[in-house]
Short mmCIF file of C-alpha atoms in Angstrom, two decimals:
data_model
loop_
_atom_site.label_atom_id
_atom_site.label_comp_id
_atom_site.label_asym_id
_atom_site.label_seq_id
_atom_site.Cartn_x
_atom_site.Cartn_y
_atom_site.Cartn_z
CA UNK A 672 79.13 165.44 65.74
CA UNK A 673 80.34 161.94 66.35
CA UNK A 674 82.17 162.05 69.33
CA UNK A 675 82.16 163.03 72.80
CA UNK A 676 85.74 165.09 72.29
CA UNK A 677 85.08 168.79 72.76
CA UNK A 678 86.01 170.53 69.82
CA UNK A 679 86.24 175.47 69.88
CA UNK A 680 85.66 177.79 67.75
CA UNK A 681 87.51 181.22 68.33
CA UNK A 682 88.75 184.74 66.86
CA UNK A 683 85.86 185.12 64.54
CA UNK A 684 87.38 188.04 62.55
CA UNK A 685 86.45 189.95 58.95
CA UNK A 686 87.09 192.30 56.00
CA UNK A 687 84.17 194.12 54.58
CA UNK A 688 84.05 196.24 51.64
CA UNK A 689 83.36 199.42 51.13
CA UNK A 690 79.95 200.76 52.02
CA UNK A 691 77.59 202.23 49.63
CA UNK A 692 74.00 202.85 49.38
CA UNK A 693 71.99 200.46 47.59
CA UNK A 694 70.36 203.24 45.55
CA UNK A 695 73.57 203.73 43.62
CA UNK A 696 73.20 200.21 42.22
CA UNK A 697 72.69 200.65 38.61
CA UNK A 698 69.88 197.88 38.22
CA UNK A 699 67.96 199.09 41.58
CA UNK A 700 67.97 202.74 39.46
CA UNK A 701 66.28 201.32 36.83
CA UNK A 702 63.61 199.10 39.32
CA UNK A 703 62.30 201.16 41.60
CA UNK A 704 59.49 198.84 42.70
CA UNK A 705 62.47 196.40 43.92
CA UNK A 706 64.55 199.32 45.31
CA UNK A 707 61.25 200.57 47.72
CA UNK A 708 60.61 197.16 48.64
CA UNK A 709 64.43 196.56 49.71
CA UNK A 710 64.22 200.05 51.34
CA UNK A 711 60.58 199.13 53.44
CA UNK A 712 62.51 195.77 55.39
CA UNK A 713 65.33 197.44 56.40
CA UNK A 714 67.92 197.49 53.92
CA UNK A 715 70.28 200.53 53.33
CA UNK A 716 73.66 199.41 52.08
CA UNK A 717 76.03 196.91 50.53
CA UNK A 718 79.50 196.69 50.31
CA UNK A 719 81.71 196.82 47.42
CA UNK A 720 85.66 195.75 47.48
CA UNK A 721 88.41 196.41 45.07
CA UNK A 722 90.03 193.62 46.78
CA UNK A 723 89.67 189.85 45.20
CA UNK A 724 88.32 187.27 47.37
CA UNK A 725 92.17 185.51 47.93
CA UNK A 726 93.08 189.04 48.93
CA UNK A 727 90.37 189.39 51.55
CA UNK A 728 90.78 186.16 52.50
CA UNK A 729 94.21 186.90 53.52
CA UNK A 730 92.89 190.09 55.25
CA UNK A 731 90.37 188.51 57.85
CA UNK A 732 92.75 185.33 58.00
CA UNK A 733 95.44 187.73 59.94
CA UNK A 734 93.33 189.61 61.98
CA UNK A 735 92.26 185.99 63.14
CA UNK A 736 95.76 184.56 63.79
CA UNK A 737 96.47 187.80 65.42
CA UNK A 738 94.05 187.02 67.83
CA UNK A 739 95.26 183.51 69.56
CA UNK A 740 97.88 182.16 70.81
CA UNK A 741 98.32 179.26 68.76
CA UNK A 742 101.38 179.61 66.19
CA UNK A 743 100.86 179.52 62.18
CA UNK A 744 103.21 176.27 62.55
CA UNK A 745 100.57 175.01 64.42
CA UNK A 746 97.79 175.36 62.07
CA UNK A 747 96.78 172.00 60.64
CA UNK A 748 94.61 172.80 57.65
CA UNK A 749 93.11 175.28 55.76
CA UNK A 750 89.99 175.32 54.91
CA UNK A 751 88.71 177.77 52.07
CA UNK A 752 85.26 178.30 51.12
CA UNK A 753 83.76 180.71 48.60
CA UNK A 754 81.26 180.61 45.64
CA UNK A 755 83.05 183.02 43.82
CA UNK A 756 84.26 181.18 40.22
CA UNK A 757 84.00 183.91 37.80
CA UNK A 758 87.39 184.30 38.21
CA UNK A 759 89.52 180.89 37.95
CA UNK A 760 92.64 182.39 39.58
CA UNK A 761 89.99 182.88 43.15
CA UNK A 762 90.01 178.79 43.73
CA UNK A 763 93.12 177.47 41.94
CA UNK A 764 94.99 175.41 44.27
CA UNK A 765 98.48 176.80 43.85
CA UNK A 766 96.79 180.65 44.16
CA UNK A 767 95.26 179.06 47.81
CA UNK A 768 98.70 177.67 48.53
CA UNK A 769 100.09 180.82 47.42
CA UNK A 770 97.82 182.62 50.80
CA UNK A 771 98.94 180.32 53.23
CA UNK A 772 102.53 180.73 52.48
CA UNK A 773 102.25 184.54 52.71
CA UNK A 774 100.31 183.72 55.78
CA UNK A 775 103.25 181.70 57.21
CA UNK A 776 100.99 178.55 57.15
CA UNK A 777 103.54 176.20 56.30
CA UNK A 778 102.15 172.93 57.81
CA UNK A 779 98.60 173.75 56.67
CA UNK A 780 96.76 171.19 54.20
CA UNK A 781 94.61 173.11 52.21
CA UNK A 782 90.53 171.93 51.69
CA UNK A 783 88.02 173.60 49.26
CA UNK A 784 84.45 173.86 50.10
CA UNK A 785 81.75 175.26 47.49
CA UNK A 786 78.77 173.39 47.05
CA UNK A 787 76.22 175.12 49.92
CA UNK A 788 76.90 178.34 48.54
CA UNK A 789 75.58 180.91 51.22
CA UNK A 790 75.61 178.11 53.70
CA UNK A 791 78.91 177.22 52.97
CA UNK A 792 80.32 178.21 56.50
CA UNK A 793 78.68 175.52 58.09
CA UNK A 794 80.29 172.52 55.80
CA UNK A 795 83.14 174.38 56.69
CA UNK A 796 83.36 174.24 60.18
CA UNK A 797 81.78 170.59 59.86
CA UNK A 798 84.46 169.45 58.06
CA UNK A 799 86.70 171.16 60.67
CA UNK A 800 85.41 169.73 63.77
CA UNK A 801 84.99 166.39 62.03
CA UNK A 802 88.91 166.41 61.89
CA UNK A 803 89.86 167.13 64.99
CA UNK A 804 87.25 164.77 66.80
CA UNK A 805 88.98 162.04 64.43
CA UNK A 806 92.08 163.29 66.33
CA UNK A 807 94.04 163.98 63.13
CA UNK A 808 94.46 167.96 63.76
CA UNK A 809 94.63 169.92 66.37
CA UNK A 810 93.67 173.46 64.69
CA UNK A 811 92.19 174.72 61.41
CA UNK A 812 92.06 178.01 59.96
CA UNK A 813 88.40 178.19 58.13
CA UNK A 814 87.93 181.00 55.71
CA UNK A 815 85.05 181.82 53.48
CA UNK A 816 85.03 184.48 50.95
CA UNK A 817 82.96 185.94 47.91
CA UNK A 818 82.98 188.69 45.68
CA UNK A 819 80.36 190.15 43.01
CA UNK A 820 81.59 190.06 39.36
CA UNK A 821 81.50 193.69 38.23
CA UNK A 822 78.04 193.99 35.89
CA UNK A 823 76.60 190.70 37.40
CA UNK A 824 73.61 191.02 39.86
CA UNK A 825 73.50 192.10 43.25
CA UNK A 826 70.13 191.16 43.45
CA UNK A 827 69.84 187.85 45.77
CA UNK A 828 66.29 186.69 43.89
CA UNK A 829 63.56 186.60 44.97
CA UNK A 830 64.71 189.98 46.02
CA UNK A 831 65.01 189.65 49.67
CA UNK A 832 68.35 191.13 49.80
CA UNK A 833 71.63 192.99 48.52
CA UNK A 834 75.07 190.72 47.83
CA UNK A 835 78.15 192.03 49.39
CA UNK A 836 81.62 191.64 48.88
CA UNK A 837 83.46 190.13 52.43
CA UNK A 838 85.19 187.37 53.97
CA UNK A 839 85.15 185.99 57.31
CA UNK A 840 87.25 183.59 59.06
CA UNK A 841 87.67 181.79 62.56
CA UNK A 842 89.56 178.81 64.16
CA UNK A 843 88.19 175.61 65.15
CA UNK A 844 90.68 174.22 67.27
CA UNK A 845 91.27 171.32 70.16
CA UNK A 846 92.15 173.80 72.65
CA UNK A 847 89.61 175.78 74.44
CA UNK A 848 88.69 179.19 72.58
CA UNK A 849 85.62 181.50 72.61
CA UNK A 850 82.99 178.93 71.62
CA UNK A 851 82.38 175.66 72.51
CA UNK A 852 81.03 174.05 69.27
CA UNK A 853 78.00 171.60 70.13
CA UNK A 854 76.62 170.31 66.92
CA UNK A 855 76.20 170.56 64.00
CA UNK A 856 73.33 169.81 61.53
CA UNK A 857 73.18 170.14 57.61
CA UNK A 858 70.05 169.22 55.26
CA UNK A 859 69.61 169.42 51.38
CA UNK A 860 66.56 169.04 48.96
CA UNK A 861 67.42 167.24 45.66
CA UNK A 862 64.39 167.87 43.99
CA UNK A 863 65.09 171.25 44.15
CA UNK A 864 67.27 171.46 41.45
CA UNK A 865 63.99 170.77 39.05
CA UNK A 866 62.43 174.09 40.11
CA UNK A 867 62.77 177.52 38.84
CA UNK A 868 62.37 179.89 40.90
CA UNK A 869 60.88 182.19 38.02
CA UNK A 870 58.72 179.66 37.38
CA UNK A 871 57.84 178.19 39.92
CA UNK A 872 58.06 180.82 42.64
CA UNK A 873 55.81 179.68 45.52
CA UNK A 874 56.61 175.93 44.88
CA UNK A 875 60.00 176.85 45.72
CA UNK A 876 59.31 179.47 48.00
CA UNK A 877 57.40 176.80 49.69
CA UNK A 878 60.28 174.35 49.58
CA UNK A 879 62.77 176.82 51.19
CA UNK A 880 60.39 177.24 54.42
CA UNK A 881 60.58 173.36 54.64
CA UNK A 882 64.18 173.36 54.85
CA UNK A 883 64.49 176.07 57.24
CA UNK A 884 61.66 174.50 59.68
CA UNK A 885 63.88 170.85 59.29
CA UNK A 886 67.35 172.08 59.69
CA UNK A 887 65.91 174.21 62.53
CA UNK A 888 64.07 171.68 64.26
CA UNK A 889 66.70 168.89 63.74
CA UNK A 890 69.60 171.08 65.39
CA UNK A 891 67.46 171.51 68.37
CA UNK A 892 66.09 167.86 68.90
CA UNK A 893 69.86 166.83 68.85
CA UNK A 894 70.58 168.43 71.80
CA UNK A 895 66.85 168.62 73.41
CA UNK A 896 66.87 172.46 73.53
CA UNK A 897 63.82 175.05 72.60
CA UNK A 898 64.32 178.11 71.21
CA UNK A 899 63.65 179.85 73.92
CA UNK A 900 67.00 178.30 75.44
CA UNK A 901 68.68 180.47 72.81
CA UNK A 902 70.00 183.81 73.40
CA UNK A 903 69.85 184.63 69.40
CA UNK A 904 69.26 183.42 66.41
CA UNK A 905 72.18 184.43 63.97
CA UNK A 906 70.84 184.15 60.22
CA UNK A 907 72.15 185.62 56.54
CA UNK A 908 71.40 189.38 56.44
CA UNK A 909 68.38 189.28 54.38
CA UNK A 910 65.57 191.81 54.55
CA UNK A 911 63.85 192.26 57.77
CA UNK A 912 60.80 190.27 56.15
CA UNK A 913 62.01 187.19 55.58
CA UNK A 914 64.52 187.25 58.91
CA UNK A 915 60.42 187.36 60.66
CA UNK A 916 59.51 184.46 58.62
CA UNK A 917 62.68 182.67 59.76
CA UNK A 918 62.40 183.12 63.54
CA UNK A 919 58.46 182.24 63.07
CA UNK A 920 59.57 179.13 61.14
CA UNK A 921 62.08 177.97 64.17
CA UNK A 922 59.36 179.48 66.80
CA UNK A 923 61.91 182.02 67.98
CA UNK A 924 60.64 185.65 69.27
CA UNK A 925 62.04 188.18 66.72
CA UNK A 926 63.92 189.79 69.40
CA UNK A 927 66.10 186.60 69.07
CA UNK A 928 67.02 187.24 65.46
CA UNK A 929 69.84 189.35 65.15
CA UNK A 930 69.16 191.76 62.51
CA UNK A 931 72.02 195.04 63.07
CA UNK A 932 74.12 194.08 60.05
CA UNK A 933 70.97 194.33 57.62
CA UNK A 934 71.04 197.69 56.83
CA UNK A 935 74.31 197.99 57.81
CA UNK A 936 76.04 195.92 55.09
CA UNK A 937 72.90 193.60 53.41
CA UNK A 938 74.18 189.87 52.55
CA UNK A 939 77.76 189.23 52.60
CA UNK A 940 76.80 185.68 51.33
CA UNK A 941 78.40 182.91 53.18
CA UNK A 942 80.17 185.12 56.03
CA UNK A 943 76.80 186.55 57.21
CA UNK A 944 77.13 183.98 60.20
CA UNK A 945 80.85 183.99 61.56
CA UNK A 946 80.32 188.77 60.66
CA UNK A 947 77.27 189.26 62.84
CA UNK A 948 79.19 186.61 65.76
CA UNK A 949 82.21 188.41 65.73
CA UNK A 950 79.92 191.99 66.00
CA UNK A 951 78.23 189.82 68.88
CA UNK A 952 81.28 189.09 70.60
CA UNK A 953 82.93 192.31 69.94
CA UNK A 954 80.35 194.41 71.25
CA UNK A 955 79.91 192.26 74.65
CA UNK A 956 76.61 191.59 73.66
CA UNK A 957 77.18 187.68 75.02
CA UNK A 958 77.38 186.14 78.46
CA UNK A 959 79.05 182.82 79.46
CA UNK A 960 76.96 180.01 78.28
CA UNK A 961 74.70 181.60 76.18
CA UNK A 962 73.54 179.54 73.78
CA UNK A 963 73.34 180.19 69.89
CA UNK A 964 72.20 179.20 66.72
CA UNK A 965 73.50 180.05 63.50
CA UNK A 966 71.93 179.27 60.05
CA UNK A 967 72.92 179.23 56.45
CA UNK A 968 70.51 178.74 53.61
CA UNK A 969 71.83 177.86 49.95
CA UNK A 970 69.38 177.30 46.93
CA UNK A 971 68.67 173.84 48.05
CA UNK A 972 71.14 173.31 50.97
CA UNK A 973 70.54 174.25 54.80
CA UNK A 974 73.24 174.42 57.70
CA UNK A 975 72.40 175.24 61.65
CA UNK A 976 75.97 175.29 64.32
CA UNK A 977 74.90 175.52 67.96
CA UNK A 978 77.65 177.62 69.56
CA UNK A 979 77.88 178.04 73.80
CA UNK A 980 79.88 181.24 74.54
CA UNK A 981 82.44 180.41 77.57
#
């Protein structure tokens, strides 16, 4: 964050698939070691959508807009994340133009953002907040959705946790919403790309805890907070394990780590974050000024968003 300009986030919103045990996954039936290891740290089920990710896009982008006051003239850009490209027709540019005219978005310049994978919410709402501090928009509708090919693997190596099909979507806007956004940090390995994770598990393994402990620790020396200024730790949904190794990592308590959506839905990728907010929200779980950190992990890439609830 480069400027003092206060910049919101509000009307976190989402569309889930449909929920189904993770012992009716085909390759789990033929693994039972994984599936019992899954089962032990907490996960249950996964969801599953007939709907492509444009089309659940479009879903969780309306109940957002439903939620504010701001008009769809009003929205500046779109910004639409997803690692989904099994399918060419789920990132073309005229099929994302194509959703924001059925979403009446007819002043909204659309941005693609791919590259952090599950993390991907986070250059997302960078790249939002980075526009309107510039003072070139006033509000931006961010969406971020992903969908399993049917046959590929569900299996999010080194099996920590179930993929899900979902999107999830919020505003970042100029005008005061829900959240006051208060920085943002991002951090990537290169060298990462030379390791396999087959091959090399605990080298990489190792390399992953790294990048957790420095996007962690840089997010909170930014703004000179602990974690125990944080009312929770929002992380991706995987198994209850590694979301212990996490909040040991950032020296959180594990009662910080917000872990409901595990069993209830697994790892819906890069909407993890902006689903278990919006549950948080929803479910008046947050007071004013509670402070929060969320945090995305690619492969290689890292993202942490410091949120204060108003």
């Amino acid at each position: 964050m480069f400027s003092n300009k206060k910049v919101y986030l509000t009307a976190p919103s989402y569309e889930l698939g449909n929920l189904k045990d993770i012992e009716t996954l085909d390759e789990l039936k033929e693994d039972n070691q994984i599936l019992e290891t899954l089962l032990k740290f907490g996960l249950k089920k996964y969801a599953k959508s007939h709907l492509p990710p444009l089309v659940m896009a479009k879903q969780t982008a309306k109940y957002t807009l439903e939620k504010v006051s701001i008009t769809r003239k009003e929205i500046d850009v779109l910004i639409y994340a997803t690692s989904s490209f099994w399918d060419s027709r789920f990132y073309d540019g005229k099929e994302v133009s194509r959703l924001s005219y059925e979403l009446g978005l007819e002043n909204a310049y659309p941005i693609g953002v791919f590259l952090s994978e599950c993390g991907n919410i986070h250059t997302a709402i960078r790249t939002a907040a980075s526009l309107i501090q510039a003072g070139e928009c006033r509000n931006i509708l961010v969406v971020t959705t992903d969908q399993t090919q049917e046959g590929g693997t569900r299996i999010i190596p080194p099996n920590i946790s179930i993929a899900s099909d979902a999107a999830a979507s919020c505003i970042v806007s100029a005008e005061k919403g829900d959240f006051e956004i208060i920085h943002i940090t991002q951090h990537t390995n290169a060298a990462m790309s030379e390791l396999d994770i087959n091959e090399k598990s605990e080298e990489y393994m190792y390399a992953v805890t790294e990048g957790i402990k420095q996007t962690l620790w840089k997010a909170m020396k930014f703004i000179e907070k602990e974690p125990r200024d944080f009312q929770q730790l929002i992380t991706n949904n995987y198994s209850l394990l590694l979301s212990k190794t996490i909040s040991d990592l950032g020296g959180f308590d594990f009662e910080q780590v917000y872990t409901e959506n595990i069993a209830r839905f697994a790892h819906a990728l890069a909407s993890d974050n902006l689903i278990n907010l919006c549950d948080l929200f929803n479910n008046n779980y947050l007071n004013s000024q509670d402070l929060l950190l969320l945090l995305g992990t690619g492969s290689n890439m890292w993202g942490a968003t410091i949120l204060s609830k108003l």
